[in-house]
XYZ file of C-alpha atoms in Angstrom:
277
model
C 0.000 0.000 0.000
C 1.299 3.433 -0.929
C 1.512 5.810 2.013
C 0.407 9.219 0.790
C -0.117 10.695 4.247
C 3.499 10.351 5.365
C 4.811 13.727 6.596
C 1.415 15.388 6.145
C 0.435 17.859 8.852
C -2.978 16.772 10.088
C -5.334 18.508 12.536
C -7.986 16.412 14.264
C -10.696 17.964 16.422
C -12.375 15.864 19.075
C -9.107 13.933 19.217
C -9.270 12.964 22.881
C -11.620 10.024 22.348
C -13.711 7.939 19.958
C -12.561 7.730 16.384
C -10.829 11.108 16.668
C -8.251 9.473 18.903
C -8.028 6.459 16.612
C -7.467 8.634 13.524
C -4.648 10.386 15.360
C -2.998 7.081 16.258
C -3.471 5.488 12.847
C -2.318 8.575 10.928
C 0.736 9.026 13.119
C 1.631 5.348 12.683
C 1.733 5.966 8.920
C 4.065 8.927 9.319
C 1.715 11.897 9.664
C 2.476 14.837 11.951
C -0.559 15.299 14.140
C -2.086 18.263 15.944
C -4.741 16.975 18.330
C -7.460 19.378 19.450
C -10.081 18.807 22.124
C -11.863 20.739 24.849
C -11.016 18.069 27.428
C -7.452 18.923 28.442
C -6.787 15.873 30.626
C -7.927 13.311 28.070
C -6.140 15.235 25.329
C -2.886 15.074 27.286
C -3.365 11.327 27.554
C -3.693 10.875 23.797
C -0.701 13.089 23.022
C 1.400 11.285 25.635
C 0.442 7.983 24.007
C 1.541 9.277 20.612
C 4.824 10.683 21.890
C 5.643 7.507 23.817
C 5.395 5.597 20.538
C 7.852 8.000 18.916
C 5.305 9.839 16.791
C 5.404 13.548 15.980
C 2.410 15.121 17.683
C 1.157 17.983 19.777
C -2.039 18.794 21.627
C -3.901 22.102 21.775
C -6.814 22.443 24.161
C -9.528 23.959 21.976
C -13.226 24.742 22.068
C -14.289 24.288 18.436
C -17.233 26.645 18.912
C -14.782 29.497 19.558
C -13.355 30.807 16.274
C -10.442 32.543 18.004
C -9.398 29.335 19.743
C -9.616 27.429 16.468
C -7.455 30.047 14.773
C -4.844 29.758 17.530
C -4.893 25.985 17.244
C -4.340 26.176 13.470
C -1.461 28.595 14.001
C 0.075 26.133 16.455
C 0.029 23.507 13.692
C 1.772 25.913 11.315
C 4.331 26.926 13.934
C 5.195 23.307 14.706
C 4.882 21.643 11.286
C 5.065 24.579 8.807
C 1.922 23.504 6.928
C -1.646 22.318 7.402
C -2.338 19.585 4.887
C -5.495 18.105 6.394
C -8.121 19.003 8.961
C -10.578 16.421 10.256
C -13.575 18.282 11.710
C -14.604 15.456 13.969
C -15.849 16.995 17.234
C -19.561 16.405 17.684
C -22.502 15.731 19.958
C -25.816 13.903 19.347
C -28.613 15.194 21.627
C -31.519 13.202 20.223
C -34.826 14.372 21.682
C -38.346 15.240 20.622
C -39.490 18.850 20.538
C -41.739 17.960 23.454
C -38.520 17.424 25.423
C -37.481 21.046 24.932
C -37.328 21.873 28.643
C -34.490 19.395 29.148
C -33.084 19.519 25.626
C -32.839 23.177 24.622
C -29.432 23.880 26.162
C -27.981 20.720 24.617
C -29.491 21.594 21.232
C -27.771 24.976 21.287
C -24.533 23.230 22.239
C -25.061 20.821 19.333
C -25.355 23.743 16.903
C -22.231 25.337 18.393
C -20.147 22.156 18.073
C -21.541 20.297 15.056
C -22.198 23.303 12.823
C -20.213 26.283 14.073
C -17.303 23.982 14.897
C -17.089 22.824 11.277
C -17.350 26.378 9.960
C -14.664 27.526 12.402
C -12.455 24.625 11.373
C -12.730 25.485 7.687
C -12.105 29.170 8.308
C -9.115 28.402 10.536
C -7.282 26.504 7.786
C -8.675 28.022 4.583
C -6.171 30.844 4.002
C -3.196 28.619 4.814
C -4.367 25.872 2.464
C -5.038 28.313 -0.347
C -1.609 29.872 0.203
C -0.011 26.427 0.034
C -1.976 25.641 -3.111
C -3.410 22.437 -1.677
C -5.219 21.055 1.337
C -7.844 18.562 2.427
C -10.902 19.149 4.631
C -12.683 16.120 6.084
C -16.040 16.784 7.725
C -17.806 14.191 9.858
C -21.495 14.129 9.030
C -23.995 11.316 9.644
C -26.728 9.365 7.900
C -28.989 11.532 10.073
C -28.146 14.333 7.667
C -29.758 12.460 4.775
C -33.364 13.270 5.696
C -35.468 14.648 8.566
C -36.917 12.115 10.987
C -38.726 12.391 14.310
C -36.533 12.737 17.348
C -33.488 14.267 15.675
C -34.610 17.630 14.326
C -31.669 19.666 15.596
C -29.016 16.981 15.217
C -30.130 16.108 11.690
C -30.220 19.789 10.774
C -26.590 20.251 11.845
C -25.471 17.242 9.835
C -27.471 18.272 6.751
C -25.777 21.660 7.053
C -22.376 19.951 7.169
C -23.234 18.176 3.910
C -24.133 21.465 2.202
C -21.117 23.298 3.581
C -18.834 20.511 2.402
C -20.156 20.570 -1.147
C -20.022 24.361 -1.292
C -16.386 24.348 -0.191
C -15.584 21.683 -2.768
C -17.002 23.832 -5.575
C -15.445 27.087 -4.389
C -11.978 25.653 -3.753
C -11.811 23.136 -6.611
C -8.232 22.358 -7.542
C -6.909 23.725 -4.258
C -8.788 22.002 -1.425
C -10.110 18.450 -1.471
C -13.274 17.872 0.573
C -14.497 14.599 2.046
C -17.784 14.022 3.871
C -17.936 10.985 6.163
C -21.435 9.694 7.011
C -21.400 6.945 9.645
C -24.397 5.026 10.831
C -24.630 3.751 14.425
C -21.234 3.785 16.134
C -20.446 2.550 19.645
C -18.742 5.725 20.875
C -19.337 8.345 23.543
C -21.909 9.973 21.214
C -24.442 7.532 22.630
C -23.902 9.193 25.984
C -25.167 12.521 24.626
C -28.620 11.188 23.679
C -31.241 12.962 25.790
C -34.247 10.751 25.146
C -33.425 7.187 23.973
C -36.955 6.877 22.556
C -36.031 9.592 20.046
C -34.063 6.993 18.099
C -37.437 5.712 16.836
C -37.163 8.140 13.913
C -34.128 6.440 12.441
C -35.309 2.937 13.357
C -38.797 3.309 11.890
C -40.719 0.056 11.796
C -37.757 -1.719 13.422
C -38.106 0.401 16.552
C -40.384 -1.753 18.760
C -38.297 -4.910 18.332
C -35.101 -2.927 18.868
C -36.306 -1.348 22.116
C -37.375 -4.756 23.392
C -33.910 -6.121 22.653
C -32.266 -3.154 24.370
C -34.303 -3.704 27.539
C -33.555 -7.427 27.506
C -29.814 -7.104 27.037
C -29.375 -4.021 29.214
C -25.813 -2.766 29.524
C -24.528 -5.544 27.276
C -26.680 -4.390 24.361
C -23.988 -2.691 22.269
C -21.438 -5.410 22.976
C -23.813 -8.079 21.746
C -24.430 -6.245 18.468
C -20.784 -5.380 18.020
C -19.282 -8.733 18.844
C -18.455 -10.306 15.483
C -17.489 -8.186 12.482
C -17.367 -11.277 10.271
C -21.076 -11.920 10.896
C -23.412 -10.741 8.112
C -25.785 -9.583 10.835
C -23.196 -7.231 12.408
C -25.211 -4.227 13.605
C -23.150 -1.491 15.297
C -19.929 -0.081 13.903
C -16.727 -0.210 15.901
C -14.961 3.199 15.977
C -11.989 1.461 14.343
C -14.024 1.020 11.174
C -14.805 4.724 10.966
C -11.202 5.659 11.653
C -9.963 3.281 8.954
C -12.205 4.960 6.373
C -11.086 8.450 7.391
C -7.463 7.393 7.079
C -8.291 5.809 3.713
C -9.629 9.149 2.472
C -6.474 10.931 3.652
C -4.148 8.281 2.246
C -4.717 9.221 -1.389
C -2.478 11.055 -3.870
C -3.160 14.789 -4.002
C -4.882 14.376 -7.364
C -7.479 11.921 -6.024
C -10.339 13.069 -3.802
C -12.670 10.680 -1.984
C -15.740 12.897 -1.891
C -18.308 11.030 0.177
C -18.196 7.872 2.292
C -21.228 6.297 3.956
C -20.238 3.542 6.367
C -22.754 0.933 7.470
C -22.727 -2.471 9.066
C -24.196 -5.233 6.924
C -26.954 -5.645 9.509
C -27.759 -1.940 9.798
C -31.486 -1.445 10.425
C -31.691 2.337 10.099
C -34.142 3.643 7.504
C -32.005 6.575 6.253
């Protein structure tokens, strides 16, 4: 396999956990120089320490993606350390699924979702745009979701942020053609800390559709072992919930292309995926 990401300077937001952390580790292992950004300073330090202990070239910058000034400073740190910014992976996100009837407990989290999922992506693009255009090349990878494909009950705000990411990505691709490659990653269900941001578990009915009742019954039966049982055997045709490794591998695949080849859109599903989007 050709390694086209060797020596590339890569920024990853939300790098302290989930597939952000995995992308950092996998990219660094293939020779990339990594700037890890996350709002959680302690967990970020842990990831960067792990990278450095393995002899990889990496740094961490504590960053709130919803703050444009902080994102700009983080991008400048990448330039100061590695001279260039070749790739940014706008990965930080939250998934506060809830019905509009849940607004009393959901409104604050919905605003946070807009700040992170939408404003965070815009801030990430703006933070690297001038540098990439100056260099004459760059690559922006935005993490969307199958929830961005269509509106469904229980995910109005979350789906809206991901649909916006899709539109922003395509607009950037058109505007910066020949200078900046753009990739949109659309995962289905992934066993990461995003599940912990769901406000009302019943709000997942929108994406499950007619499969919802049977799924909820299975969840109640299996309890805490629910995700493990669905995620246990990747060689099984009925495999249902993606491992973060599988998302990270596809992000790295998109990065690991020659400059003249752009992987525009990747939807990643398990073979047993029961979502209706």
